[in-house]
Coordinates of C-alpha atoms and ligand atoms in Angstrom, one line a residue:
M1 CA -23.8 -26.3 39.9
K2 CA -27.1 -25.1 41.3
I3 CA -27.4 -21.4 42.4
K4 CA -29.2 -22.4 45.6
D5 CA -25.9 -24.1 46.8
I6 CA -24.0 -20.9 46.3
F7 CA -26.3 -18.9 48.5
A8 CA -25.5 -21.4 51.3
K9 CA -21.9 -20.4 51.1
K10 CA -21.7 -16.7 50.3
T11 CA -23.4 -13.4 49.2
V12 CA -24.2 -14.1 45.6
F13 CA -23.0 -11.6 43.0
S14 CA -24.4 -12.0 39.5
F15 CA -25.0 -10.3 36.2
E16 CA -27.8 -10.1 33.7
V17 CA -27.4 -9.7 30.0
F18 CA -29.9 -9.6 27.1
P19 CA -29.6 -10.9 23.5
P20 CA -28.8 -8.2 21.1
K21 CA -31.3 -6.9 18.6
N22 CA -31.2 -8.5 15.1
T23 CA -29.4 -5.5 13.8
S24 CA -26.4 -6.1 16.1
S25 CA -23.8 -8.7 15.5
I26 CA -23.6 -11.7 17.9
D27 CA -19.8 -11.0 18.2
V28 CA -20.6 -7.9 20.2
I29 CA -22.3 -9.7 22.9
F30 CA -19.7 -12.5 22.8
R31 CA -17.0 -9.9 23.4
T32 CA -19.0 -8.4 26.2
L33 CA -19.4 -11.9 27.8
D34 CA -15.6 -12.4 27.6
E35 CA -15.2 -9.3 29.6
L36 CA -18.0 -10.1 32.1
G37 CA -16.7 -13.6 32.5
D38 CA -13.3 -12.3 33.5
L39 CA -15.1 -10.6 36.5
K40 CA -16.0 -14.1 37.8
P41 CA -19.6 -13.4 38.9
D42 CA -21.4 -16.4 40.5
F43 CA -23.7 -16.6 37.5
I44 CA -24.8 -14.6 34.4
S45 CA -28.5 -14.7 33.5
V46 CA -29.8 -14.2 30.0
T47 CA -33.2 -12.6 29.3
F48 CA -35.6 -14.3 26.9
S49 CA -38.4 -12.6 24.9
A50 CA -41.9 -13.2 26.1
G51 CA -43.1 -12.3 22.6
G52 CA -44.1 -15.8 21.5
S53 CA -41.9 -15.6 18.4
G54 CA -39.0 -16.6 20.6
N55 CA -35.3 -15.8 20.5
S56 CA -34.5 -19.1 22.2
G57 CA -31.7 -19.8 19.8
L58 CA -29.9 -16.6 20.6
A59 CA -30.5 -16.8 24.3
L60 CA -29.3 -20.4 24.3
D61 CA -26.2 -19.5 22.3
I62 CA -25.4 -16.8 24.8
A63 CA -25.9 -19.3 27.7
A64 CA -23.5 -21.7 25.9
K65 CA -20.9 -18.9 25.6
I66 CA -21.3 -18.1 29.3
R67 CA -20.6 -21.8 30.1
E68 CA -17.6 -21.8 27.9
K69 CA -16.2 -19.0 30.1
G70 CA -16.6 -21.3 33.1
I71 CA -19.5 -19.2 34.5
I72 CA -22.9 -20.7 35.4
P73 CA -25.6 -19.5 32.9
V74 CA -29.2 -18.9 34.1
L75 CA -31.8 -19.0 31.4
H76 CA -34.9 -16.7 31.8
L77 CA -38.0 -18.5 30.7
P78 CA -41.2 -16.5 30.4
C79 CA -44.4 -18.6 29.8
I80 CA -47.4 -16.4 29.1
N81 CA -47.1 -16.6 25.3
Y82 CA -45.8 -20.1 25.0
T83 CA -47.5 -23.5 24.8
R84 CA -46.4 -26.4 26.9
S85 CA -44.8 -28.0 23.8
Q86 CA -42.8 -24.8 23.1
I87 CA -41.6 -24.7 26.7
D88 CA -40.7 -28.5 26.4
E89 CA -38.7 -27.7 23.3
T90 CA -36.8 -25.0 25.0
L91 CA -36.2 -27.2 28.0
E92 CA -34.8 -29.9 25.9
L93 CA -32.4 -27.5 24.2
A94 CA -31.4 -26.1 27.6
K95 CA -30.7 -29.5 29.0
A96 CA -28.6 -30.3 25.9
Q97 CA -26.5 -27.2 26.8
G98 CA -26.1 -28.4 30.4
I99 CA -28.3 -25.6 31.7
E100 CA -29.5 -26.5 35.2
N101 CA -30.6 -23.0 36.4
I102 CA -33.8 -21.3 35.2
L103 CA -35.5 -18.0 36.1
A104 CA -39.2 -18.9 35.7
L105 CA -41.3 -15.9 34.6
R106 CA -44.8 -15.1 33.5
G107 CA -43.6 -12.3 31.1
D108 CA -45.4 -9.0 30.6
I109 CA -48.8 -9.2 29.0
N110 CA -48.7 -7.5 25.6
P111 CA -52.2 -6.2 24.6
A112 CA -51.3 -7.0 21.0
I113 CA -50.7 -10.7 21.7
P114 CA -53.5 -12.7 23.3
P115 CA -51.9 -14.9 26.0
V116 CA -51.6 -18.6 25.4
E117 CA -53.6 -20.2 28.2
D118 CA -51.2 -23.0 29.1
F119 CA -49.6 -21.0 31.9
K120 CA -51.3 -18.1 33.7
H121 CA -48.6 -17.3 36.3
A122 CA -45.0 -18.0 36.9
S123 CA -46.1 -20.3 39.7
D124 CA -47.8 -22.5 37.1
L125 CA -44.6 -22.7 35.1
I126 CA -42.6 -23.6 38.3
T127 CA -45.0 -26.4 39.1
Y128 CA -44.6 -27.7 35.6
L129 CA -40.8 -27.4 35.7
K130 CA -40.6 -29.4 38.9
N131 CA -41.8 -32.4 36.8
K132 CA -39.4 -31.7 33.9
G133 CA -36.0 -32.2 35.4
D134 CA -33.8 -31.3 38.3
F135 CA -33.6 -27.6 37.7
D136 CA -32.7 -24.9 40.2
I137 CA -35.5 -22.4 39.8
A138 CA -35.5 -18.7 40.5
G139 CA -38.5 -16.4 40.5
A140 CA -39.0 -12.7 40.2
C141 CA -40.2 -10.4 43.0
Y142 CA -41.1 -6.8 43.3
P143 CA -40.0 -4.6 46.3
E144 CA -42.6 -2.0 45.4
G145 CA -45.2 -4.5 44.4
H146 CA -46.0 -5.8 40.9
P147 CA -48.2 -3.3 38.9
D148 CA -50.9 -6.0 38.3
S149 CA -51.5 -6.3 42.0
D150 CA -53.7 -3.9 43.8
T151 CA -51.5 -3.8 46.9
I152 CA -48.1 -5.0 47.8
E153 CA -49.7 -7.3 50.4
D154 CA -51.6 -9.1 47.7
D155 CA -48.4 -9.4 45.6
V156 CA -46.5 -10.9 48.5
K157 CA -49.3 -13.4 49.2
N158 CA -49.0 -14.4 45.5
L159 CA -45.2 -14.6 45.9
K160 CA -45.7 -17.1 48.6
I161 CA -47.7 -19.3 46.1
K162 CA -44.6 -19.0 43.8
V163 CA -42.2 -20.1 46.5
N164 CA -44.5 -22.9 47.6
A165 CA -44.6 -24.1 44.0
G166 CA -40.8 -24.6 44.2
A167 CA -38.9 -21.3 43.6
D168 CA -35.5 -21.9 45.2
H169 CA -34.6 -18.2 45.4
L170 CA -35.8 -14.9 44.2
I171 CA -34.4 -11.9 42.2
T172 CA -36.0 -8.5 42.7
Q173 CA -37.0 -5.9 40.1
L174 CA -34.7 -2.9 40.1
F175 CA -35.2 -0.3 42.8
F176 CA -33.3 2.9 43.7
D177 CA -34.4 3.3 47.3
N178 CA -33.1 0.5 49.5
E179 CA -35.8 1.2 52.1
Y180 CA -38.4 -0.5 49.8
F181 CA -36.2 -3.6 49.7
Y182 CA -35.9 -3.8 53.5
K183 CA -39.6 -3.3 54.0
F184 CA -40.4 -5.9 51.3
R185 CA -37.9 -8.4 52.8
E186 CA -39.6 -8.0 56.2
M187 CA -43.0 -8.5 54.6
A188 CA -41.8 -11.6 52.8
A189 CA -40.4 -13.1 56.0
A190 CA -43.7 -12.3 57.8
N191 CA -45.5 -14.3 55.1
G192 CA -43.3 -17.3 55.5
I193 CA -41.1 -16.7 52.5
N194 CA -37.6 -17.8 53.6
V195 CA -35.7 -18.5 50.4
P196 CA -32.8 -16.2 49.5
I197 CA -33.7 -12.9 47.9
E198 CA -31.2 -11.2 45.5
A199 CA -31.4 -7.5 45.1
G200 CA -31.6 -6.3 41.5
I201 CA -29.5 -3.2 41.0
M202 CA -29.6 -1.2 37.8
P203 CA -26.8 1.4 37.3
V204 CA -28.3 4.3 35.4
V205 CA -25.5 5.6 33.3
N206 CA -26.9 7.3 30.2
K207 CA -29.7 9.7 29.3
K208 CA -31.7 7.1 27.3
Q209 CA -31.9 5.0 30.5
I210 CA -33.1 8.0 32.5
E211 CA -35.9 8.6 30.1
R212 CA -36.9 5.0 30.2
M213 CA -36.8 5.0 34.1
V214 CA -39.1 8.1 34.2
T215 CA -41.7 6.8 31.7
T216 CA -41.9 3.0 32.1
C217 CA -40.1 1.6 35.1
G218 CA -42.5 1.4 38.1
A219 CA -39.6 2.0 40.6
S220 CA -39.8 5.1 42.8
L221 CA -37.1 7.7 42.0
P222 CA -35.8 9.2 45.3
G223 CA -35.1 12.9 45.5
K224 CA -31.3 12.4 45.7
F225 CA -31.4 10.1 42.6
V226 CA -33.4 12.7 40.6
K227 CA -31.1 15.5 41.7
I228 CA -28.0 13.5 40.5
M229 CA -29.7 12.6 37.2
Q230 CA -30.8 16.2 36.5
K231 CA -27.4 17.6 37.4
Y232 CA -25.5 15.4 35.0
E233 CA -27.9 14.4 32.3
N234 CA -26.1 16.5 29.7
N235 CA -22.6 15.4 30.7
P236 CA -22.3 11.8 29.6
E237 CA -19.0 11.1 31.4
A238 CA -20.2 12.6 34.7
L239 CA -23.6 10.9 34.4
R240 CA -21.9 7.5 33.8
D241 CA -19.6 8.0 36.9
A242 CA -22.5 9.3 39.0
G243 CA -24.7 6.3 38.0
I244 CA -21.9 3.9 38.9
A245 CA -21.3 5.6 42.2
Y246 CA -25.1 5.5 43.0
A247 CA -25.2 1.8 42.4
I248 CA -22.1 1.2 44.5
N249 CA -23.6 3.1 47.4
Q250 CA -26.8 1.0 47.1
I251 CA -24.8 -2.2 47.1
V252 CA -22.6 -1.2 50.1
D253 CA -25.7 -0.4 52.1
L254 CA -27.4 -3.7 51.1
A255 CA -24.3 -5.7 52.0
A256 CA -24.2 -4.0 55.4
N257 CA -27.8 -5.1 55.8
D258 CA -27.0 -8.7 55.1
V259 CA -28.5 -9.0 51.6
D260 CA -28.4 -12.6 50.2
G261 CA -27.1 -11.4 46.8
I262 CA -26.7 -8.7 44.3
H263 CA -27.9 -9.1 40.7
L264 CA -26.5 -6.4 38.5
Y265 CA -28.6 -5.4 35.5
T266 CA -25.5 -4.8 33.3
M267 CA -27.4 -3.6 30.2
N268 CA -24.6 -5.4 28.4
N269 CA -22.1 -2.8 29.5
A270 CA -18.9 -4.5 30.6
Y271 CA -17.2 -1.3 31.6
V272 CA -19.9 -0.4 34.1
A273 CA -20.0 -4.0 35.5
R274 CA -16.2 -3.9 35.9
K275 CA -16.1 -0.6 37.8
I276 CA -18.8 -1.8 40.2
S277 CA -17.3 -5.2 40.7
E278 CA -13.9 -3.7 41.5
A279 CA -15.4 -1.2 43.9
V280 CA -17.3 -3.9 45.9
S281 CA -14.8 -6.7 45.6
G282 CA -13.7 -6.3 49.2
I283 CA -17.3 -6.3 50.4
I284 CA -18.8 -9.0 48.3
E285 CA -16.4 -11.9 47.7
V286 CA -16.3 -12.9 44.0
Ligands
FAD301 P1 -46.1 -13.7 38.2 O1 -45.3 -14.2 39.3 O2 -47.1 -14.5 37.5 O3 -46.9 -12.4 38.8 C1 -47.6 -11.5 37.9 C2 -48.8 -10.9 38.7 O4 -49.7 -12.0 39.0 C3 -48.4 -10.3 40.0 O5 -49.3 -9.2 40.2 C4 -48.7 -11.4 41.0 O6 -49.0 -10.9 42.3 C5 -49.9 -12.1 40.4 N1 -49.8 -13.6 40.7 C6 -48.7 -14.4 40.7 N2 -49.0 -15.6 41.0 C7 -50.3 -15.7 41.2 C8 -51.2 -16.7 41.4 N3 -50.8 -18.0 41.6 N4 -52.5 -16.4 41.6 C9 -53.0 -15.1 41.4 N5 -52.1 -14.1 41.1 C10 -50.8 -14.4 41.0 N6 -39.8 -10.6 31.2 C11 -39.5 -11.2 30.0 O7 -40.3 -11.2 29.1 N7 -38.3 -11.8 29.8 C12 -37.3 -11.8 30.7 O8 -36.2 -12.4 30.5 C13 -37.6 -11.2 32.0 N8 -36.7 -11.2 33.0 C14 -37.0 -10.7 34.2 C15 -36.1 -10.8 35.3 C16 -36.4 -10.2 36.5 C17 -35.4 -10.4 37.7 C18 -37.6 -9.6 36.8 C19 -37.9 -9.0 38.1 C20 -38.5 -9.5 35.7 C21 -38.2 -10.0 34.5 N9 -39.1 -10.0 33.4 C22 -38.8 -10.6 32.2 C23 -40.4 -9.2 33.5 C24 -41.5 -10.1 34.1 O9 -41.8 -11.1 33.1 C25 -42.7 -9.2 34.3 O10 -42.5 -8.3 35.4 C26 -44.1 -9.8 34.4 O11 -45.1 -8.8 34.3 C27 -44.4 -10.6 35.6 O12 -43.6 -11.8 35.7 P2 -43.6 -12.7 37.0 O13 -42.9 -13.9 36.7 O14 -43.2 -11.9 38.2 O15 -45.2 -13.0 37.1

């Protein structure tokens, strides 16, 4: 089934997982997928390394496991470090697994890896994918603007190119202040972007995540978020519960404001995904 058809019927509720590092056993992620699958999200997406060396095997194995659970898998596909023939190879493997839904991405530019020039932007990959099969194609978007763009206005204009190329729907980068999402949604509509936009929500539930948020994530950290994190950073259980509660509050507010969908960055944490799913199950039909 294509994700775009689900948006036509309901508020989409989805999860994201990532392939484990080489040091971790595949059984761990498979057990997590069993638990996530029981929550019956509309789809589970699997991240894919932009590194060029590729973890396509693992990502595809995870996608196959998701399908086994009766859930729709969405394969992330970054292009900046891949040649056309490498993309073709992955697409063939994806088709063989019955994958119909792809999140087409550029990928972050790693200064240590000179980009392959076959695809410059996600929009180039989307144009390419359109001639490669009948895929449902998602694209990424950035409520606070992508860091490579000078202004959010420039970024939204480029997003329009991505949608014109054939993105059927969009998933946002994580954000902690819903006001950015609402302003971005208005700006997108004003630029003629009228595909569904799913809000990406990241529950911050441990200290490592807080540190990562502060140093690398471009998302603004609202005062109330910082206060909660500071208060509980040395109390793992309280921090976990506070992070879950913060994400639930964001989702309730987004649902009240007619969001098209919620994409939960699960960080492979089935406990957190379950707590949030249960809390919003009366609001977002799963
Ligand atoms: P693009 O859409 O190409 O945008 C990148 C920059 O170029 C922006 O500034 C944009 O405004 C500009 N631009 C876009 N199109 C054009 C154009 N046609 N002409 C001129 N300028 C243009 N990364 C991974 O490596 N693996 C993953 O699995 C992964 N999953 C992700 C999932 C989500 C939901 C999100 C939001 C991001 C994910 N990323 C992933 C990170 C993503 O690859 C990076 O944010 C990357 O820097 C940009 O990717 P993009 O597809 O948005 O790029």
